[in-house]
mmCIF file of N, CA and C in Angstrom:
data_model
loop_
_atom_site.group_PDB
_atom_site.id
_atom_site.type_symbol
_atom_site.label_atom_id
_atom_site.label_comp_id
_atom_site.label_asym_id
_atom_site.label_seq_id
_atom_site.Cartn_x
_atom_site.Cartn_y
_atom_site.Cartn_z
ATOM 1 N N UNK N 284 77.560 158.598 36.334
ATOM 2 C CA UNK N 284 78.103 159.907 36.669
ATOM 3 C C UNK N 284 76.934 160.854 36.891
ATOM 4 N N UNK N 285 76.878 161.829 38.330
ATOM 5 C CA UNK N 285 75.844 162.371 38.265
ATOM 6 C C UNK N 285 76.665 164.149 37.895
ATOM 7 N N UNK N 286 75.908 164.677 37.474
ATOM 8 C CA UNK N 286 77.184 166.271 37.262
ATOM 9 C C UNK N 286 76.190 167.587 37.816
ATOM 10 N N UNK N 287 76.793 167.792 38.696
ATOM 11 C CA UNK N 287 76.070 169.285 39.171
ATOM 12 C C UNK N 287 76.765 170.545 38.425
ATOM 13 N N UNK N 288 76.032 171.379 38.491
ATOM 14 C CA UNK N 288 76.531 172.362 37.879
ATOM 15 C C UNK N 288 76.615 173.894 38.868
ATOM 16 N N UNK N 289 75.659 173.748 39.952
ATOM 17 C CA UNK N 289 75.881 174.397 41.268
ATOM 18 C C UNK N 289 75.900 174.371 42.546
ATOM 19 N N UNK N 290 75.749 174.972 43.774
ATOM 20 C CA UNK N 290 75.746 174.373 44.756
ATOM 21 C C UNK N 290 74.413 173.887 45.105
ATOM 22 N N UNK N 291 73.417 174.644 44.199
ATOM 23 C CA UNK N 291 71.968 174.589 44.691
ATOM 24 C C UNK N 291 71.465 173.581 43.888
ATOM 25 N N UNK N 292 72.283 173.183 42.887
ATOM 26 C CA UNK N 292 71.841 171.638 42.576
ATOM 27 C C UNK N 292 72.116 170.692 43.442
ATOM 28 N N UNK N 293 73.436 170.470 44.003
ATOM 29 C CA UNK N 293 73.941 169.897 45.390
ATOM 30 C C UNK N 293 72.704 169.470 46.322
ATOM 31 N N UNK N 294 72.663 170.218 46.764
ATOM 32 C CA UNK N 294 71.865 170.564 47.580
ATOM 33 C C UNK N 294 70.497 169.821 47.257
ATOM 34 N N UNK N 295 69.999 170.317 46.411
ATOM 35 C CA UNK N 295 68.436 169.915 46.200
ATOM 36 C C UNK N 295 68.435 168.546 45.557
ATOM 37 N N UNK N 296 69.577 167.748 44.933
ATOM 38 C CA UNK N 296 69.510 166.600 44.595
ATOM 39 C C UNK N 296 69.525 165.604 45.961
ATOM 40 N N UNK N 297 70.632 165.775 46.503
ATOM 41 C CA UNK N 297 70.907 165.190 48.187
ATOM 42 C C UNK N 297 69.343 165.355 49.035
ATOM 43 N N UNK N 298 68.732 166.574 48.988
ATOM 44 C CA UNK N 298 67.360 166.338 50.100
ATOM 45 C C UNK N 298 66.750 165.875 49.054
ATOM 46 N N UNK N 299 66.541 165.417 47.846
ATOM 47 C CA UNK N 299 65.498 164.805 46.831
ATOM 48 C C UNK N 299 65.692 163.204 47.277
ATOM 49 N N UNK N 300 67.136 162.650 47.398
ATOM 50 C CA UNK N 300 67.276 161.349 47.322
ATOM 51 C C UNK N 300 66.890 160.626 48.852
ATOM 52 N N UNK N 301 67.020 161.528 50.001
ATOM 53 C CA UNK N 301 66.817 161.605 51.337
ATOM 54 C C UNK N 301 68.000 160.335 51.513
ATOM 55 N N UNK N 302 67.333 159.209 52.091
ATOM 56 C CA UNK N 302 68.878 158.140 52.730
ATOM 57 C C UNK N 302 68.863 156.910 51.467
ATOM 58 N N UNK N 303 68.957 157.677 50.647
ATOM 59 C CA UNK N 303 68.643 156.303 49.176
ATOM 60 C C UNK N 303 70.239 155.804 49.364
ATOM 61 N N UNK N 304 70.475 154.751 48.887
ATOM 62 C CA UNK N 304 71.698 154.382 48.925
ATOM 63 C C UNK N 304 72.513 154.798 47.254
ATOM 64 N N UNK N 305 73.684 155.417 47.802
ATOM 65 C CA UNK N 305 74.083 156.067 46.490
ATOM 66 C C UNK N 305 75.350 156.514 46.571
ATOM 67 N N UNK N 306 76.223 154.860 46.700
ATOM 68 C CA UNK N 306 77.634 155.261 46.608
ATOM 69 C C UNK N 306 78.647 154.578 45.293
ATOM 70 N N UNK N 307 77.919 154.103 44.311
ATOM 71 C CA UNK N 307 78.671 153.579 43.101
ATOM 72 C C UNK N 307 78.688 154.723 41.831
ATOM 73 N N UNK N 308 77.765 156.204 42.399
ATOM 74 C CA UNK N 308 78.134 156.789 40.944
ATOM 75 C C UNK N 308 79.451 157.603 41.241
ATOM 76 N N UNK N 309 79.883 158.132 40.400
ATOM 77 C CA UNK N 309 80.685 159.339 40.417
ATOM 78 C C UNK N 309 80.286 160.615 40.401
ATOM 79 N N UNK N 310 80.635 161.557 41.125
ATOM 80 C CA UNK N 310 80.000 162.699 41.163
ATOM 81 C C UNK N 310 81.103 164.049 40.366
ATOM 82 N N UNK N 311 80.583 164.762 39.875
ATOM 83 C CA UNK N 311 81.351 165.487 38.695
ATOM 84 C C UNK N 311 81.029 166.753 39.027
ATOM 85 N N UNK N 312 81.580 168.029 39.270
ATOM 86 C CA UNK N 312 81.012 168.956 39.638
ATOM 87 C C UNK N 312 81.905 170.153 38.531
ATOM 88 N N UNK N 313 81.120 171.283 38.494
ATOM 89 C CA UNK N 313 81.630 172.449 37.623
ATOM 90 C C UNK N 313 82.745 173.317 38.046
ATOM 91 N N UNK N 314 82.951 172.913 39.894
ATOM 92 C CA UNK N 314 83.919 173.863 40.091
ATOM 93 C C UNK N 314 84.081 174.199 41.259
ATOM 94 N N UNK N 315 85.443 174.912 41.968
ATOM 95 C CA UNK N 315 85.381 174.897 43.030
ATOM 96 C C UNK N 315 84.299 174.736 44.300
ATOM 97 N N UNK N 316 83.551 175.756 43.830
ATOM 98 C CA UNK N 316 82.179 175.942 44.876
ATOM 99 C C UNK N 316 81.320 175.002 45.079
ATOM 100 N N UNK N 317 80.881 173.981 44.165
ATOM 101 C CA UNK N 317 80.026 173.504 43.947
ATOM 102 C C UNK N 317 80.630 172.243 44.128
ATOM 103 N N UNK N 318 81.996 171.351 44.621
ATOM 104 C CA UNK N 318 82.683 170.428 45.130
ATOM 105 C C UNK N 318 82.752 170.719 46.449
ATOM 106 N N UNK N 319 82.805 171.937 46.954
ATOM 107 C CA UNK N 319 82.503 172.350 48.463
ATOM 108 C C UNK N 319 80.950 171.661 48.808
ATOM 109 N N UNK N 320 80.003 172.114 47.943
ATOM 110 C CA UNK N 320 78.366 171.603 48.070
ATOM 111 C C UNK N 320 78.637 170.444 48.320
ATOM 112 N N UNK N 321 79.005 169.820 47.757
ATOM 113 C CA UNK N 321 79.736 168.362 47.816
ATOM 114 C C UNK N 321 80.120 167.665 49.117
ATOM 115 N N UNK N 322 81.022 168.051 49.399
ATOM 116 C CA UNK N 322 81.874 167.744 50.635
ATOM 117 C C UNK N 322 80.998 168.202 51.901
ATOM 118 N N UNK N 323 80.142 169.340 51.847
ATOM 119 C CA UNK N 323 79.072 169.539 53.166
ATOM 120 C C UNK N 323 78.310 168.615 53.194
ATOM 121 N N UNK N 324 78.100 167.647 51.808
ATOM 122 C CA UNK N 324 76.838 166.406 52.253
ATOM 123 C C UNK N 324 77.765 164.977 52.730
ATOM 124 N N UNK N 325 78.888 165.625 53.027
ATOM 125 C CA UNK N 325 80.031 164.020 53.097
ATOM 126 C C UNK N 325 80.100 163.715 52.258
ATOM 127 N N UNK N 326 80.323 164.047 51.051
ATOM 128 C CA UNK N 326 81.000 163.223 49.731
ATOM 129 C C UNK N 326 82.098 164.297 49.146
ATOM 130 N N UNK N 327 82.705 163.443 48.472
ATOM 131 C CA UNK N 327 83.650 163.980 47.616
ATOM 132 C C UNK N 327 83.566 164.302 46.274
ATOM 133 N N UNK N 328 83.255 164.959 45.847
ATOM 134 C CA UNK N 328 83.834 165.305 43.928
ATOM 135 C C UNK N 328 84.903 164.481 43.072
ATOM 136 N N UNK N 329 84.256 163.483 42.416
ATOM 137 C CA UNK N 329 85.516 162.246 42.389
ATOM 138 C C UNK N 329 85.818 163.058 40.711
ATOM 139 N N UNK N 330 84.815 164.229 39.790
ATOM 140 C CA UNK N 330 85.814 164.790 38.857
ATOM 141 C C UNK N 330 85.276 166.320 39.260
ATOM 142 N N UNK N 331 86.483 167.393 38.674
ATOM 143 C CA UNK N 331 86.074 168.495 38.858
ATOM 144 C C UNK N 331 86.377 169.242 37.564
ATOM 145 N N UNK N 332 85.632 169.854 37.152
ATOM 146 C CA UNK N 332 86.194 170.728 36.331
ATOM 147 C C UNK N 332 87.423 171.944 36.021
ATOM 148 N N UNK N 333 87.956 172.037 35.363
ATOM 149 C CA UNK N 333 89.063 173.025 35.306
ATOM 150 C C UNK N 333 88.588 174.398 35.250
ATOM 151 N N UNK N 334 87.841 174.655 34.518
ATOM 152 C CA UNK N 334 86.680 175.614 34.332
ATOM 153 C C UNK N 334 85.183 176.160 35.125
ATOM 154 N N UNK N 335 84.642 176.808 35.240
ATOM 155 C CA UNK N 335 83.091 176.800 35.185
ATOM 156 C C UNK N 335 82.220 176.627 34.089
ATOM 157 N N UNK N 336 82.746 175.576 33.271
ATOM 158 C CA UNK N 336 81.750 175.883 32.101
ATOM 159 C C UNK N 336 81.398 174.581 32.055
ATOM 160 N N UNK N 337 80.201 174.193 31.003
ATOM 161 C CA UNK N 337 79.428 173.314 30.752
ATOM 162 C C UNK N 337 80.745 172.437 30.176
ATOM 163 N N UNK N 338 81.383 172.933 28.990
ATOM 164 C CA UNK N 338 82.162 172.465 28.217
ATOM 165 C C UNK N 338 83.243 171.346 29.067
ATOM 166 N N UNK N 339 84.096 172.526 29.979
ATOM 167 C CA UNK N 339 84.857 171.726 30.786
ATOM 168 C C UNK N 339 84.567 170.671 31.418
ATOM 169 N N UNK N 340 82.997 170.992 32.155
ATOM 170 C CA UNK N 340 82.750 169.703 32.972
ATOM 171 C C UNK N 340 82.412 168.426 31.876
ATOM 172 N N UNK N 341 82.149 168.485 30.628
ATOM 173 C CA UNK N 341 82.169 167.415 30.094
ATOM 174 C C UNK N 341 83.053 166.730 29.401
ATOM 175 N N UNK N 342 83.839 167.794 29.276
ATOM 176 C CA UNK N 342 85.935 167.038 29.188
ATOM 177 C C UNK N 342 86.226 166.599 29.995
ATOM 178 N N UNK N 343 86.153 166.829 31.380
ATOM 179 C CA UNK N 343 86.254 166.629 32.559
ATOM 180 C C UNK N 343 85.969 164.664 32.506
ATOM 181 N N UNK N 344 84.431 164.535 32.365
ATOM 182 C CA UNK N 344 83.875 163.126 32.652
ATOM 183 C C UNK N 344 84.477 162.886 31.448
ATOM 184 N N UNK N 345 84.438 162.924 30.369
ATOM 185 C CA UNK N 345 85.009 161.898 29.404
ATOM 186 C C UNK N 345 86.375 161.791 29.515
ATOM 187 N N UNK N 346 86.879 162.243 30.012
ATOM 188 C CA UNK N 346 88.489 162.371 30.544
ATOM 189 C C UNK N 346 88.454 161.022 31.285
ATOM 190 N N UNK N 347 87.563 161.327 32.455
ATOM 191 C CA UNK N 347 87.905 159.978 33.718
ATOM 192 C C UNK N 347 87.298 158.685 33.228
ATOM 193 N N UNK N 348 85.754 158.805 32.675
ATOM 194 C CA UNK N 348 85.464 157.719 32.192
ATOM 195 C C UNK N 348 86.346 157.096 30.779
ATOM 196 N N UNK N 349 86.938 157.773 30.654
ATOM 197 C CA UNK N 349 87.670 156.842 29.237
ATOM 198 C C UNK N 349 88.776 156.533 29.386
ATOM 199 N N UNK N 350 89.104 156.576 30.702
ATOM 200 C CA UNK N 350 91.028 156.174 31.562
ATOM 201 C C UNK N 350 91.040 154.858 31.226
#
């Protein structure tokens, strides 16, 4: 699971990895905006938070990873 917490993490993780291959994690984001960051690099937000908070986004992943 990788978890952003803004768009400008988005962002700067995607031009960090350049064309690495990187489609088995899950991507977890804090919140509306920052699942948009998401979706501009062609991917999807496979968890999102309910919240903007740290808290949520980590209810969030232990939510999906423990299905």
């Amino acid at each position: 699971v990788v978890t952003f917490t803004s768009a400008s993490t988005v962002d700067n993780f995607f031009a960090a990895i350049g064309d690495e291959p990187f489609d088995d994690a899950l991507l977890a984001s804090i919140g509306p905006m920052t699942s948009e960051a998401i979706r501009r690099q062609g991917r999807r937000a496979d968890i999102e938070a309910a919240n903007a908070s740290v808290q949520a986004l980590h209810d969030a992943v232990v939510l999906r990873v423990t299905q």
